[in-house]
């Protein structure tokens, strides 16, 4: 296995309509039985995190994003965890360079190595970056904080 290969599916993000977090809490919490994990302070009341078993895997439930033109911008994505921050940088560089090559299989987008990630900001978030694969699927990659 290459050193930049993800080792864990950390979470899957599932969007829901605004105003329905109480329904998500009932379905994922009360019906399925997932326990809540604490969400970032800046995002209380707009998302929920549910722990699968003893963790560390989670289901994230968040409001669907809407563009200024009233277009739905899907926030659906899996998050893959890498074993270290070094491995994360290696993978990000590999995906970014492949994007720059223009290959048909290249990512449509990838956060620039050394730049700011395109996701939400907050001290609770791990080191991470986002990419969109050749087919338009949003992907998140993270590493434990050093």
Short mmCIF file of C-alpha atoms in Angstrom, two decimals:
data_model
loop_
_atom_site.label_atom_id
_atom_site.label_comp_id
_atom_site.label_asym_id
_atom_site.label_seq_id
_atom_site.Cartn_x
_atom_site.Cartn_y
_atom_site.Cartn_z
CA UNK A 1 0.00 0.00 0.00
CA UNK A 2 1.33 3.45 -0.90
CA UNK A 3 2.04 5.77 2.08
CA UNK A 4 -0.59 8.26 0.84
CA UNK A 5 -3.39 5.67 0.66
CA UNK A 6 -6.36 6.45 2.97
CA UNK A 7 -6.74 3.96 5.81
CA UNK A 8 -10.22 4.73 7.09
CA UNK A 9 -13.60 6.02 5.92
CA UNK A 10 -13.95 8.80 8.54
CA UNK A 11 -17.45 10.05 7.69
CA UNK A 12 -20.15 10.38 5.06
CA UNK A 13 -22.03 13.70 4.78
CA UNK A 14 -25.76 13.48 4.02
CA UNK A 15 -27.64 16.70 3.17
CA UNK A 16 -31.15 17.42 4.43
CA UNK A 17 -33.56 20.33 3.77
CA UNK A 18 -33.25 23.37 6.03
CA UNK A 19 -35.42 23.20 9.11
CA UNK A 20 -35.35 19.39 9.38
CA UNK A 21 -32.50 18.68 11.81
CA UNK A 22 -35.08 17.62 14.40
CA UNK A 23 -36.27 14.95 11.96
CA UNK A 24 -32.68 13.81 11.36
CA UNK A 25 -32.16 13.63 15.14
CA UNK A 26 -35.25 11.50 15.50
CA UNK A 27 -34.40 9.18 12.58
CA UNK A 28 -30.64 8.73 13.04
CA UNK A 29 -30.63 9.11 16.83
CA UNK A 30 -33.90 7.70 18.16
CA UNK A 31 -34.82 5.21 15.44
CA UNK A 32 -31.40 3.93 14.27
CA UNK A 33 -29.73 4.52 17.64
CA UNK A 34 -26.60 6.45 16.67
CA UNK A 35 -25.10 8.55 19.48
CA UNK A 36 -24.47 12.27 18.89
CA UNK A 37 -20.93 13.65 18.68
CA UNK A 38 -20.23 17.32 19.38
CA UNK A 39 -20.33 19.56 16.29
CA UNK A 40 -18.12 22.61 15.74
CA UNK A 41 -19.34 25.62 17.76
CA UNK A 42 -19.79 27.78 14.64
CA UNK A 43 -22.09 25.19 13.06
CA UNK A 44 -24.49 24.35 15.85
CA UNK A 45 -28.07 24.26 14.56
CA UNK A 46 -26.99 23.62 10.94
CA UNK A 47 -25.57 20.10 11.23
CA UNK A 48 -25.48 16.99 13.38
CA UNK A 49 -22.74 14.40 13.81
CA UNK A 50 -23.61 10.82 14.72
CA UNK A 51 -21.01 8.29 15.87
CA UNK A 52 -21.17 4.81 14.37
CA UNK A 53 -20.50 2.26 17.11
CA UNK A 54 -17.51 3.15 19.24
CA UNK A 55 -16.13 5.37 16.46
CA UNK A 56 -14.22 6.93 14.91
CA UNK A 57 -16.58 6.66 11.92
CA UNK A 58 -19.47 9.10 11.71
CA UNK A 59 -22.53 10.13 9.72
CA UNK A 60 -22.77 13.92 9.26
CA UNK A 61 -26.17 15.43 8.50
CA UNK A 62 -26.15 19.01 7.25
CA UNK A 63 -28.37 21.44 5.39
CA UNK A 64 -28.11 21.28 1.62
CA UNK A 65 -26.30 24.29 0.14
CA UNK A 66 -28.28 26.62 -2.12
CA UNK A 67 -26.58 28.98 -4.58
CA UNK A 68 -27.60 32.64 -5.04
CA UNK A 69 -29.50 31.44 -8.15
CA UNK A 70 -31.51 28.98 -5.98
CA UNK A 71 -29.54 26.04 -7.39
CA UNK A 72 -28.88 23.07 -5.09
CA UNK A 73 -25.12 22.64 -4.51
CA UNK A 74 -24.79 19.15 -3.09
CA UNK A 75 -22.66 18.75 0.02
CA UNK A 76 -22.77 14.93 -0.23
CA UNK A 77 -19.31 13.48 0.22
CA UNK A 78 -17.26 10.78 1.93
CA UNK A 79 -14.25 11.72 4.05
CA UNK A 80 -11.21 9.46 3.86
CA UNK A 81 -8.67 9.57 6.70
CA UNK A 82 -4.96 9.18 6.07
CA UNK A 83 -2.46 7.93 8.66
CA UNK A 84 -0.51 11.20 8.98
CA UNK A 85 -0.32 14.82 7.87
CA UNK A 86 2.71 13.93 5.71
CA UNK A 87 0.65 11.28 3.89
CA UNK A 88 -2.15 13.83 3.44
CA UNK A 89 0.23 16.33 1.79
CA UNK A 90 1.63 13.57 -0.44
CA UNK A 91 -1.85 12.59 -1.63
CA UNK A 92 -2.96 16.20 -2.12
CA UNK A 93 0.14 16.91 -4.21
CA UNK A 94 -0.43 13.75 -6.26
CA UNK A 95 -4.10 14.62 -6.97
CA UNK A 96 -3.27 18.28 -7.70
CA UNK A 97 -0.43 17.41 -10.10
CA UNK A 98 -2.66 14.86 -11.86
CA UNK A 99 -5.32 17.58 -12.24
CA UNK A 100 -2.72 19.91 -13.74
CA UNK A 101 -1.77 17.18 -16.28
CA UNK A 102 -5.19 17.44 -17.92
CA UNK A 103 -5.64 13.65 -18.06
CA UNK A 104 -9.20 12.43 -18.69
CA UNK A 105 -9.18 10.78 -15.25
CA UNK A 106 -7.94 13.95 -13.53
CA UNK A 107 -9.87 15.63 -10.75
CA UNK A 108 -12.15 18.50 -11.81
CA UNK A 109 -10.84 20.45 -8.83
CA UNK A 110 -8.45 20.04 -5.92
CA UNK A 111 -7.44 22.41 -3.13
CA UNK A 112 -3.94 23.68 -3.90
CA UNK A 113 -1.21 22.14 -1.71
CA UNK A 114 -0.13 24.72 0.86
CA UNK A 115 -3.31 26.74 0.24
CA UNK A 116 -6.51 27.05 2.23
CA UNK A 117 -9.01 24.18 2.05
CA UNK A 118 -12.38 24.88 0.44
CA UNK A 119 -14.40 23.53 3.37
CA UNK A 120 -15.82 25.15 6.48
CA UNK A 121 -13.31 26.65 8.88
CA UNK A 122 -13.00 26.09 12.62
CA UNK A 123 -10.57 24.87 15.25
CA UNK A 124 -12.53 21.62 15.57
CA UNK A 125 -11.69 20.53 12.03
CA UNK A 126 -8.70 18.32 11.30
CA UNK A 127 -6.09 19.06 8.69
CA UNK A 128 -7.87 18.35 5.41
CA UNK A 129 -8.39 19.13 1.75
CA UNK A 130 -11.14 18.65 -0.81
CA UNK A 131 -11.12 17.41 -4.38
CA UNK A 132 -13.79 16.71 -6.98
CA UNK A 133 -13.15 13.60 -9.03
CA UNK A 134 -13.43 13.43 -12.83
CA UNK A 135 -17.16 12.57 -12.53
CA UNK A 136 -18.07 15.45 -10.20
CA UNK A 137 -18.04 13.60 -6.86
CA UNK A 138 -16.84 15.75 -3.95
CA UNK A 139 -14.24 14.03 -1.75
CA UNK A 140 -12.72 15.08 1.56
CA UNK A 141 -9.35 13.82 2.82
CA UNK A 142 -8.21 14.36 6.40
CA UNK A 143 -5.40 13.51 8.81
CA UNK A 144 -5.22 13.55 12.58
CA UNK A 145 -3.92 16.80 14.06
CA UNK A 146 -0.22 16.67 14.91
#
